[in-house]
XYZ file of C-alpha atoms in Angstrom:
691
model
C 0.000 0.000 0.000
C 1.303 3.455 -0.913
C 2.557 5.785 1.780
C -0.221 8.005 3.058
C -2.977 5.820 1.648
C -6.071 4.951 3.575
C -8.053 1.741 3.650
C -6.801 -1.393 1.919
C -8.411 -3.555 -0.752
C -12.139 -4.185 -0.613
C -12.961 -7.857 -1.022
C -16.249 -9.449 -1.959
C -16.699 -11.991 0.793
C -20.035 -13.758 0.511
C -22.512 -11.942 2.731
C -23.945 -14.038 5.568
C -27.140 -12.032 5.117
C -27.522 -12.740 1.427
C -30.586 -14.927 0.798
C -29.873 -18.157 -1.062
C -32.688 -17.671 -3.565
C -34.929 -14.860 -4.674
C -38.607 -15.474 -5.369
C -40.890 -12.651 -6.433
C -44.608 -12.362 -6.685
C -46.005 -12.685 -10.186
C -47.439 -9.158 -10.266
C -44.260 -7.297 -9.342
C -41.815 -6.744 -6.513
C -42.534 -5.182 -3.163
C -39.838 -3.464 -1.127
C -40.251 -6.160 1.529
C -39.152 -8.701 -1.064
C -36.209 -6.632 -2.255
C -34.798 -5.792 1.182
C -33.197 -8.498 3.303
C -35.511 -8.570 6.299
C -33.071 -10.619 8.405
C -30.542 -7.776 8.744
C -30.585 -5.677 11.910
C -27.319 -3.863 11.247
C -28.910 -1.630 8.621
C -30.714 0.203 11.403
C -27.481 1.055 13.218
C -27.047 4.449 11.509
C -24.266 6.873 12.455
C -25.313 10.499 12.288
C -21.872 12.092 12.555
C -18.164 11.218 12.541
C -15.102 12.861 14.105
C -13.369 13.458 10.757
C -9.749 12.802 9.832
C -7.003 13.215 12.406
C -4.734 16.246 12.134
C -5.054 19.689 10.568
C -4.729 21.016 7.044
C -1.371 22.645 6.213
C -2.993 25.998 5.475
C -1.218 29.316 5.245
C -2.563 32.842 5.384
C -1.457 33.331 1.771
C -3.399 30.237 0.663
C -6.561 31.366 2.432
C -6.300 34.969 1.306
C -5.127 34.683 -2.307
C -6.207 31.280 -3.657
C -9.652 30.266 -4.944
C -11.899 28.354 -2.582
C -11.493 25.269 -4.768
C -7.825 24.974 -3.835
C -8.666 24.927 -0.152
C -11.671 22.638 -0.480
C -9.517 20.214 -2.462
C -7.434 19.700 0.679
C -10.599 18.995 2.656
C -11.640 16.387 0.113
C -8.207 14.756 0.046
C -8.137 14.513 3.830
C -11.632 13.051 3.779
C -10.421 10.292 1.447
C -7.775 9.314 3.978
C -4.527 10.949 2.881
C -2.348 12.336 5.663
C -3.253 16.028 6.053
C 0.348 17.122 6.541
C 1.221 15.742 3.071
C -1.479 17.602 1.160
C 0.812 20.340 -0.154
C 2.729 17.843 -2.263
C 2.838 18.456 -6.025
C 0.132 16.390 -7.665
C 0.205 13.747 -10.391
C -2.993 12.547 -12.070
C -3.317 8.957 -13.210
C -6.024 8.414 -15.823
C -6.907 5.059 -17.280
C -9.493 2.838 -18.897
C -10.147 0.460 -16.004
C -13.139 -1.846 -16.362
C -14.428 -4.676 -14.220
C -13.878 -5.399 -10.522
C -11.366 -7.980 -9.292
C -10.658 -9.689 -6.016
C -7.084 -9.400 -4.680
C -6.384 -12.881 -6.086
C -7.483 -11.724 -9.545
C -10.773 -13.603 -9.614
C -13.724 -11.648 -10.943
C -16.263 -9.810 -8.846
C -17.736 -8.116 -11.902
C -16.445 -8.634 -15.417
C -15.058 -5.870 -17.572
C -16.155 -5.383 -21.148
C -12.861 -6.879 -22.363
C -9.499 -8.173 -21.168
C -7.713 -5.015 -22.290
C -8.984 -2.916 -19.398
C -9.442 -5.667 -16.813
C -5.977 -5.294 -15.241
C -5.354 -1.593 -15.926
C -6.024 -0.595 -12.327
C -3.122 -2.767 -11.199
C -0.759 -0.843 -13.473
C -2.103 2.417 -12.122
C -1.608 1.205 -8.556
C 2.058 0.436 -9.265
C 2.577 3.898 -10.721
C 0.737 5.502 -7.809
C 3.065 3.814 -5.338
C 6.124 5.279 -7.057
C 4.500 8.727 -7.181
C 3.775 8.635 -3.459
C 7.267 7.383 -2.586
C 8.707 10.270 -4.602
C 6.913 12.769 -2.415
C 4.127 13.563 -4.879
C 0.374 13.308 -4.351
C -1.251 10.766 -6.702
C -4.822 11.090 -7.918
C -6.659 8.644 -10.184
C -9.658 8.889 -12.488
C -11.143 6.480 -14.991
C -12.862 6.552 -18.367
C -13.485 2.967 -19.366
C -13.770 1.757 -22.945
C -15.784 -0.677 -25.087
C -14.587 -3.696 -27.061
C -14.965 -3.798 -30.828
C -14.798 -7.588 -30.758
C -17.761 -7.765 -28.365
C -19.851 -5.456 -30.549
C -19.003 -6.911 -33.987
C -22.202 -7.345 -35.974
C -24.350 -5.692 -33.292
C -25.844 -2.245 -32.808
C -23.128 -1.673 -30.208
C -20.739 -1.080 -33.120
C -22.674 2.102 -33.952
C -21.075 3.654 -30.858
C -17.520 2.398 -31.348
C -15.729 5.104 -33.324
C -17.907 7.954 -31.970
C -16.961 6.761 -28.470
C -13.331 7.620 -29.188
C -14.187 11.311 -29.511
C -16.461 11.245 -26.471
C -13.844 9.511 -24.361
C -11.123 11.976 -25.384
C -13.431 14.824 -24.378
C -14.123 13.286 -20.963
C -10.422 12.546 -20.403
C -9.635 16.196 -21.136
C -12.419 17.399 -18.865
C -11.137 15.225 -16.021
C -7.593 16.529 -16.473
C -8.797 20.116 -16.418
C -10.928 19.322 -13.366
C -7.738 18.937 -11.337
C -6.512 22.478 -12.064
C -3.677 22.348 -9.528
C -2.005 19.451 -11.387
C 0.030 19.594 -14.583
C 1.464 16.040 -14.677
C -0.606 13.212 -16.163
C 0.188 9.505 -16.490
C -2.253 7.778 -18.858
C -2.795 4.012 -18.954
C -4.732 2.227 -21.713
C -4.363 -0.689 -24.081
C -7.133 -1.123 -26.623
C -8.758 -0.005 -29.850
C -10.664 3.092 -28.746
C -9.397 3.793 -25.227
C -5.736 4.201 -26.184
C -6.305 6.475 -29.224
C -8.728 8.527 -27.110
C -6.176 8.778 -24.329
C -3.447 9.914 -26.745
C -5.805 12.486 -28.267
C -6.559 13.826 -24.796
C -2.922 14.001 -23.716
C -1.926 15.558 -27.041
C -4.348 18.398 -26.355
C -2.760 19.017 -22.927
C 0.126 20.808 -24.588
C 1.364 22.649 -21.493
C 1.148 19.596 -19.224
C 3.762 16.923 -18.681
C 2.226 13.684 -19.963
C 3.257 10.084 -20.530
C 1.505 6.945 -21.814
C 1.736 3.496 -20.247
C 0.599 0.924 -22.864
C -1.610 -1.724 -21.278
C 0.139 -4.609 -22.993
C -1.061 -7.784 -24.674
C -2.881 -10.931 -23.654
C -1.083 -14.235 -24.103
C -2.087 -16.574 -26.926
C -3.284 -20.063 -26.022
C -0.697 -22.822 -26.042
C -2.979 -24.588 -28.515
C -5.876 -23.004 -30.355
C -6.936 -19.857 -32.181
C -5.840 -16.320 -31.456
C -8.491 -13.766 -30.479
C -8.885 -12.648 -34.075
C -9.305 -16.015 -35.744
C -11.621 -17.239 -32.982
C -14.157 -14.612 -34.043
C -14.728 -16.675 -37.204
C -15.906 -19.896 -35.529
C -19.492 -19.069 -36.485
C -18.675 -18.627 -40.168
C -16.474 -21.719 -40.247
C -19.137 -23.816 -38.511
C -21.828 -22.524 -40.891
C -19.651 -23.552 -43.855
C -19.081 -27.039 -42.391
C -15.394 -26.350 -41.797
C -15.520 -26.658 -38.001
C -17.422 -28.949 -35.642
C -19.594 -27.654 -32.820
C -17.306 -29.315 -30.274
C -14.161 -27.751 -31.729
C -15.830 -24.346 -31.923
C -16.760 -24.518 -28.235
C -13.245 -25.568 -27.215
C -11.500 -22.951 -29.341
C -13.830 -20.217 -28.132
C -12.984 -20.967 -24.516
C -9.202 -20.933 -24.929
C -8.478 -17.896 -27.109
C -8.033 -15.277 -24.375
C -5.323 -17.225 -22.578
C -4.612 -14.563 -19.930
C -7.137 -12.203 -18.349
C -5.550 -8.854 -19.218
C -4.097 -6.962 -22.168
C -5.101 -6.277 -25.743
C -5.527 -8.993 -28.350
C -2.507 -11.054 -29.366
C -2.344 -9.735 -32.928
C -1.159 -6.471 -34.429
C -4.625 -4.976 -34.654
C -5.632 -1.477 -33.686
C -4.765 -2.039 -30.022
C -1.254 -3.335 -30.678
C -0.627 -0.796 -33.428
C -1.735 2.056 -31.161
C 0.704 0.895 -28.488
C 3.553 0.824 -31.014
C 2.534 4.267 -32.285
C 2.596 5.644 -28.717
C 6.248 4.606 -28.511
C 7.071 5.968 -31.945
C 5.513 9.321 -31.020
C 7.845 9.492 -28.020
C 4.852 9.429 -25.635
C 5.706 6.017 -24.124
C 8.969 4.603 -22.814
C 11.138 2.471 -25.124
C 10.067 -1.175 -25.335
C 6.856 -0.666 -23.348
C 4.417 -1.515 -26.172
C 3.046 -5.069 -26.472
C 4.417 -6.272 -23.108
C 2.564 -9.365 -21.867
C -0.049 -8.208 -19.381
C 0.155 -9.066 -15.687
C 3.821 -10.137 -15.708
C 6.688 -8.540 -13.755
C 8.098 -6.568 -16.680
C 4.644 -5.152 -17.393
C 4.429 -3.725 -13.873
C 7.965 -2.379 -14.182
C 6.886 -0.271 -17.173
C 4.282 1.468 -15.019
C 6.767 2.225 -12.266
C 9.329 3.486 -14.772
C 6.739 5.716 -16.433
C 5.852 7.306 -13.091
C 9.523 8.070 -12.441
C 9.883 9.486 -15.947
C 6.849 11.748 -15.535
C 8.246 13.239 -12.345
C 11.665 13.755 -13.935
C 10.128 15.388 -17.023
C 8.129 17.743 -14.842
C 11.259 18.715 -12.940
C 12.994 19.486 -16.268
C 10.004 21.465 -17.517
C 9.382 19.152 -20.483
C 5.795 19.440 -21.699
C 3.679 17.589 -24.226
C 4.219 20.262 -26.882
C 7.967 19.595 -26.683
C 7.439 15.929 -27.598
C 4.454 15.889 -29.942
C 5.801 17.701 -32.985
C 5.507 17.253 -36.734
C 8.670 15.125 -36.576
C 7.093 12.853 -33.966
C 3.976 12.412 -36.094
C 6.077 11.429 -39.104
C 8.142 9.003 -36.999
C 4.908 7.324 -35.949
C 3.778 7.003 -39.565
C 7.129 5.445 -40.497
C 6.972 2.906 -37.659
C 3.332 2.146 -38.502
C 4.391 1.271 -42.051
C 7.329 -0.847 -40.895
C 5.083 -2.882 -38.585
C 2.289 -3.225 -41.159
C -0.134 -1.659 -38.719
C -3.893 -1.319 -38.613
C -5.608 0.932 -41.144
C -7.608 2.383 -38.239
C -4.550 4.487 -37.440
C -5.401 6.466 -40.575
C -8.262 7.729 -38.416
C -6.449 7.924 -35.091
C -3.035 9.394 -35.901
C -4.490 12.419 -37.748
C -6.778 12.954 -34.758
C -3.787 12.908 -32.384
C -1.930 15.337 -34.658
C -4.960 17.642 -34.758
C -5.215 17.616 -30.961
C -1.508 18.413 -30.660
C -1.717 21.313 -33.108
C 0.596 19.517 -35.544
C 0.262 19.118 -39.298
C -2.489 16.607 -39.986
C -1.211 13.866 -42.319
C -3.236 13.317 -45.480
C -3.352 10.639 -48.156
C -0.304 12.023 -49.950
C 1.709 11.835 -46.714
C 0.656 8.245 -46.033
C 1.405 7.228 -49.614
C 4.812 8.926 -49.597
C 5.847 7.205 -46.390
C 4.518 3.762 -47.298
C 6.417 3.899 -50.592
C 9.663 4.631 -48.741
C 9.302 2.317 -45.746
C 9.680 -1.478 -46.007
C 7.579 -3.734 -43.807
C 9.874 -5.544 -41.391
C 7.629 -7.417 -38.934
C 6.111 -10.882 -39.316
C 3.107 -11.098 -36.999
C -0.596 -11.881 -36.980
C -2.462 -10.909 -39.187
C 0.027 -10.042 -41.940
C 2.507 -12.891 -41.811
C 4.254 -14.403 -43.628
C 4.583 -16.306 -40.339
C 1.748 -15.545 -37.923
C 3.658 -14.780 -34.744
C 1.667 -13.366 -31.807
C 2.633 -9.930 -30.534
C 4.381 -11.318 -27.438
C 7.034 -12.630 -29.824
C 7.376 -9.217 -31.421
C 7.882 -7.805 -27.916
C 10.557 -10.395 -27.081
C 12.253 -9.830 -30.436
C 12.743 -6.202 -29.456
C 9.443 -4.490 -30.228
C 9.322 -0.931 -31.497
C 12.956 -0.009 -30.699
C 14.259 -3.043 -32.594
C 12.260 -2.020 -35.645
C 13.530 1.538 -35.268
C 17.145 0.362 -35.255
C 16.602 -0.861 -38.828
C 14.735 2.305 -39.769
C 17.618 4.364 -38.385
C 20.021 2.507 -40.660
C 17.788 3.416 -43.600
C 17.747 7.075 -42.571
C 13.954 7.153 -42.232
C 13.565 8.580 -38.712
C 13.858 12.004 -37.151
C 16.408 10.999 -34.517
C 16.419 14.439 -32.892
C 12.778 14.125 -31.806
C 12.439 14.433 -28.009
C 10.802 11.582 -26.068
C 9.455 10.962 -22.572
C 12.847 9.716 -21.420
C 13.913 13.357 -21.658
C 16.330 12.231 -24.357
C 16.068 12.139 -28.129
C 14.925 9.139 -30.107
C 18.474 8.664 -31.366
C 19.838 8.548 -27.821
C 17.155 6.010 -26.843
C 18.136 3.779 -29.758
C 21.811 3.991 -28.797
C 20.819 2.743 -25.342
C 18.613 -0.027 -26.710
C 21.212 -1.330 -29.127
C 23.758 -1.966 -26.358
C 21.321 -2.822 -23.543
C 21.222 -6.010 -21.532
C 17.436 -5.781 -21.753
C 17.572 -6.241 -25.512
C 19.948 -9.189 -25.313
C 18.056 -11.034 -22.588
C 14.577 -10.654 -24.079
C 15.762 -11.846 -27.474
C 17.435 -14.832 -25.813
C 14.153 -15.631 -24.051
C 12.305 -15.831 -27.369
C 14.745 -18.359 -28.726
C 14.834 -20.354 -25.489
C 11.069 -20.484 -24.861
C 9.533 -20.675 -28.340
C 12.525 -21.767 -30.455
C 11.993 -18.703 -32.638
C 14.856 -16.615 -33.965
C 14.231 -12.934 -33.127
C 15.412 -11.902 -36.577
C 12.656 -14.041 -38.118
C 10.041 -11.905 -36.341
C 11.652 -8.482 -36.781
C 13.707 -8.633 -39.955
C 16.398 -6.544 -41.553
C 15.318 -4.761 -44.753
C 17.312 -7.235 -46.843
C 15.766 -10.260 -45.143
C 12.260 -8.769 -45.371
C 12.697 -8.220 -49.095
C 13.974 -11.755 -49.564
C 10.924 -13.085 -47.676
C 8.586 -11.140 -49.967
C 7.259 -8.627 -47.448
C 5.605 -5.675 -49.178
C 4.702 -2.201 -47.969
C 1.600 -1.712 -45.924
C -1.147 0.478 -47.370
C -2.500 1.430 -50.785
C -5.177 4.030 -51.527
C -7.219 2.930 -54.541
C -9.219 5.588 -56.383
C -11.680 5.322 -59.256
C -15.260 5.963 -60.200
C -16.498 4.012 -57.162
C -14.149 5.860 -54.778
C -13.422 9.291 -56.280
C -12.255 10.636 -52.896
C -10.197 7.536 -52.209
C -10.282 4.308 -50.258
C -7.893 2.127 -48.252
C -6.619 -1.421 -48.583
C -4.002 -3.115 -46.441
C -2.206 -4.376 -49.508
C 0.424 -6.168 -47.452
C -2.312 -8.530 -46.212
C -3.713 -9.659 -49.567
C -3.278 -13.417 -49.928
C 0.098 -13.841 -51.711
C -1.318 -16.509 -54.019
C -3.638 -13.884 -55.540
C -0.785 -11.509 -56.461
C 1.013 -11.932 -59.789
C 4.753 -11.996 -60.404
C 4.839 -8.217 -60.812
C 3.240 -7.673 -57.412
C -0.204 -6.776 -58.802
C -3.559 -7.970 -57.473
C -6.290 -7.958 -60.124
C -9.922 -8.936 -59.713
C -12.683 -8.344 -62.244
C -16.065 -9.739 -61.267
C -19.740 -9.171 -60.638
C -21.003 -7.296 -57.611
C -23.159 -8.773 -54.908
C -24.613 -5.761 -53.157
C -25.666 -5.499 -49.519
C -27.049 -2.523 -47.647
C -26.019 -3.831 -44.218
C -23.184 -5.842 -42.737
C -25.635 -8.276 -41.177
C -27.106 -9.107 -44.571
C -23.598 -9.652 -45.921
C -22.536 -12.017 -43.143
C -25.760 -13.976 -43.552
C -24.868 -14.440 -47.209
C -21.405 -15.762 -46.315
C -22.803 -18.144 -43.705
C -25.734 -19.157 -45.924
C -23.668 -20.116 -48.961
C -24.806 -17.208 -51.123
C -21.263 -15.979 -51.830
C -19.146 -17.813 -54.377
C -15.496 -17.623 -55.410
C -15.006 -14.737 -57.831
C -17.700 -12.515 -56.291
C -17.043 -8.902 -55.336
C -19.047 -8.073 -52.232
C -20.247 -4.467 -51.948
C -21.449 -3.374 -48.507
C -22.852 0.158 -48.541
C -24.260 2.379 -45.808
C -21.461 1.564 -43.358
C -19.936 5.046 -43.257
C -20.309 7.647 -40.499
C -23.845 8.679 -41.528
C -25.094 5.103 -41.744
C -23.576 3.263 -38.815
C -21.051 5.583 -37.171
C -18.500 3.999 -39.528
C -18.810 0.495 -38.167
C -15.951 -1.983 -38.154
C -16.767 -4.783 -40.595
C -14.479 -7.426 -39.107
C -17.104 -10.158 -39.230
C -16.833 -10.081 -43.004
C -13.078 -9.801 -43.432
C -12.385 -12.453 -40.811
C -14.840 -14.876 -42.375
C -13.351 -14.375 -45.825
C -9.875 -15.036 -44.442
C -10.736 -18.205 -42.580
C -13.181 -19.994 -44.881
C -11.383 -22.016 -47.515
C -12.739 -20.107 -50.533
C -12.564 -16.613 -49.029
C -9.339 -15.549 -50.733
C -11.187 -15.642 -54.056
C -13.688 -12.979 -52.910
C -13.098 -9.208 -52.689
C -14.944 -6.686 -50.513
C -15.668 -2.982 -51.035
C -17.308 -0.882 -48.323
C -17.571 2.607 -46.881
C -17.173 1.086 -43.412
C -13.804 0.584 -41.749
C -11.928 -2.581 -40.836
C -10.481 -4.147 -37.741
C -6.731 -3.943 -37.413
C -6.567 -7.721 -37.743
C -8.437 -7.693 -41.058
C -6.735 -9.161 -44.100
C -7.535 -10.011 -47.685
C -8.632 -8.054 -50.729
C -10.814 -5.768 -48.650
C -11.229 -2.105 -49.589
C -12.685 0.225 -46.954
C -13.095 3.907 -46.107
C -14.632 4.431 -49.577
C -15.339 8.120 -50.074
C -17.711 9.757 -50.453
C -19.745 7.411 -48.284
C -22.891 6.009 -49.891
C -25.288 8.081 -47.779
C -23.451 11.274 -48.745
C -24.255 10.623 -52.405
C -21.152 8.541 -53.105
C -21.231 6.349 -56.215
C -20.779 3.263 -54.014
C -24.426 3.686 -53.024
C -25.562 3.407 -56.647
C -24.162 -0.054 -57.391
C -26.473 -2.991 -58.084
C -26.219 -6.773 -58.107
C -24.491 -7.977 -61.251
C -22.547 -4.786 -61.947
C -19.100 -5.426 -63.367
C -16.321 -4.142 -61.089
C -12.562 -4.146 -61.575
C -10.056 -3.872 -58.740
C -6.335 -3.362 -59.426
C -3.810 -3.006 -56.598
C -0.091 -2.702 -57.307
C 1.470 -3.879 -54.049
C 4.921 -2.684 -55.144
C 4.167 0.795 -56.456
C 1.304 1.202 -53.948
C -1.128 2.328 -56.631
C -4.661 1.093 -57.060
C -8.025 1.587 -58.713
C -11.582 0.438 -58.096
C -13.965 1.019 -60.994
C -17.484 0.219 -62.138
C -17.340 -0.992 -65.740
C -21.017 -1.325 -66.624
C -23.386 -4.256 -66.610
C -22.541 -7.947 -66.945
C -23.264 -7.949 -70.696
C -21.632 -4.699 -71.833
C -18.292 -3.545 -70.481
C -17.575 0.200 -70.602
C -14.617 2.431 -69.777
C -14.161 3.857 -66.261
C -15.130 7.297 -67.601
C -18.364 6.001 -69.123
C -18.981 4.028 -65.940
C -18.716 7.218 -63.908
C -21.361 8.862 -66.100
C -23.696 5.873 -65.707
C -23.348 5.963 -61.928
C -23.907 9.722 -61.837
C -27.235 9.275 -63.620
C -28.406 6.419 -61.376
C -30.493 6.927 -58.256
C -29.190 5.538 -54.974
C -29.899 1.910 -54.153
C -33.562 1.724 -53.099
C -32.741 -0.026 -49.809
C -29.909 2.322 -48.819
C -30.658 4.089 -45.521
C -29.083 4.750 -42.130
C -29.213 1.813 -39.748
C -32.585 1.586 -38.071
C -31.202 1.754 -34.548
C -28.561 4.395 -35.175
C -28.310 6.377 -31.906
C -28.997 10.093 -31.882
C -25.560 10.538 -30.280
C -23.944 8.901 -33.302
C -25.965 10.983 -35.770
C -24.667 14.096 -34.007
C -21.089 12.755 -34.100
C -21.412 12.019 -37.818
C -22.590 15.560 -38.544
C -19.842 17.176 -36.462
C -17.017 15.108 -37.953
C -18.366 15.726 -41.455
C -18.270 19.480 -40.837
C -14.704 19.029 -39.562
C -13.376 17.354 -42.711
C -14.661 13.795 -42.387
C -12.804 10.514 -42.240
C -9.736 11.689 -44.156
C -9.046 14.211 -41.350
C -9.504 11.539 -38.701
C -13.181 12.042 -37.782
C -12.168 14.873 -35.457
C -14.199 17.686 -33.973
C -12.637 20.848 -35.397
C -14.287 23.580 -33.351
C -13.441 26.405 -35.742
C -14.868 24.557 -38.740
C -17.997 23.501 -36.843
C -18.635 27.052 -35.663
C -18.133 28.311 -39.214
C -20.612 25.765 -40.618
C -23.181 26.562 -37.917
C -22.838 30.298 -38.549
C -23.264 29.779 -42.295
C -26.248 27.554 -41.671
C -27.931 30.078 -39.401
C -27.329 32.804 -41.967
C -28.828 30.644 -44.727
C -31.880 29.814 -42.607
C -32.407 33.478 -41.777
C -32.151 34.391 -45.465
C -34.615 31.667 -46.413
C -37.051 32.772 -43.717
C -36.789 36.382 -44.919
C -37.521 35.364 -48.517
C -40.591 33.281 -47.679
C -43.939 35.039 -47.973
C -45.634 35.919 -44.715
C -48.475 33.621 -43.772
């Protein structure tokens, strides 16, 4: 227990008063049924208490010149059990995404929404102990987060991406609600909580901030990883998995109770990006959750935050245009999730940095080789714990340094530059011992997980992302070209698919078609209405995962205005703009339309075009004219249960520049649009005849 702390852990011992069974009358519940009538202690009510021992360390200057909130804060802190004489310590705020309630032995009292936030409070407790021992006053606040895996294919997905913005807002409000504190340690691990946390910290430009990545869950010794296991329904429906095997695999996949999923999805990529930005300590991303080294990261981060504050290093000194570009380079080298095309621009916007656009992403992905062999990209599907043991982000950056692709003078949360951190890592015992552990435990050579550029080229690894354009996606689209099945790419590195469209106006209809045998090899699936206005830009992982893990899936392509999970693979094109419900040509496609997809995985160029009907092929230009003259698909509409909150989010992010600016809330742009709208409404009202 930290110095100065109050009561210890609260356990959930079974109550001797708890009735064994509950039986209610058929017509409702009376209070006599709800309340345990056997308890007498509930009537022993205290009406006052003596209050904490001691006195507040007040001064005449504090009482005379400070706001009442500063003084009342001391009263509150004493009431929570901290020693009154220590209440003038400089404060540090811990914020995290804790979810669930655990007993001291780790067993559940109440489950979290996912493993990624289930152990976060333990990391925060370790950091708090260091803060207290250093003579600072730790505070903690929480903004939990949802799980995209839990909400796949459900209406819960309509809240997923909008939640990121909401969470970042609440994080910022909590930070500002402790106005006497300018040091923040943030702890998060997963798809929405960690990007939201980084957005919030990025906006705290005059604070000292640091990120503690929440780490990764372990893969099962035998069985599916947490990405592949989400396809057991599709595999069972296609007679490729027995009911018994599905039940066994489903039970084993989350092999440890904490941390993000074991693949390089959005959670793992966001952790790596936090390091590359300089916001997290070297080699802290992807650490296996709940293990000694994982706790050590939290303690080290607390020490670093205090040291940075003493040196006067603030967020604005670390999050610069150079840091943003370093993160994009590392993202490309890892082959990271396409969701970071939404999250990294949002972090840059919050930090006041240049917001990367498609030309920036294309430029960097053309220069940067992919160096990491992990799930879901391969070529060997190593879990992220192996990437951590092989050296993680700093090991990758050693190779990138050799290629001259990094801004080595960028400052980081060590208080040193990225170049200095890499000098330390290269000669460190930590590097040597972790890499030895990988070979000793899993018989895997570290250099087969994180490769040199020459080895990666020899193994056929290609760059990460391509942005196809064409008459279906005139504003652009995204495909993780590095994850297209290699057998579908020709000798020149080009993927080509010409086929007929099978059109769906919802993800649920599309997954029913896959499970029901209505999709055949050679089809091009079109799923429209999945953009911000339709679903809050849902994550269509059900579809991409099914196509990867059913035997014929590699022969099917997918085009959608939705987004994809970071673990998605295959010939799957997302983020199509304009979205269908904004008048995009995607929303005008019909069953049987001829579509051609071309993706050059070497040059990182691509196109996605409508070429007319099944009988008469036309040029892309003629196809564009045909689509322009067509009405939208008659069944295209926003999802029936789209929340009002998400509709508002969609409108605000659209006014702010939409998905290609990261789905941010740009206050200046929103105010400008509202002012223009009010002016237009006033003009229209003035022009209408009086009734």
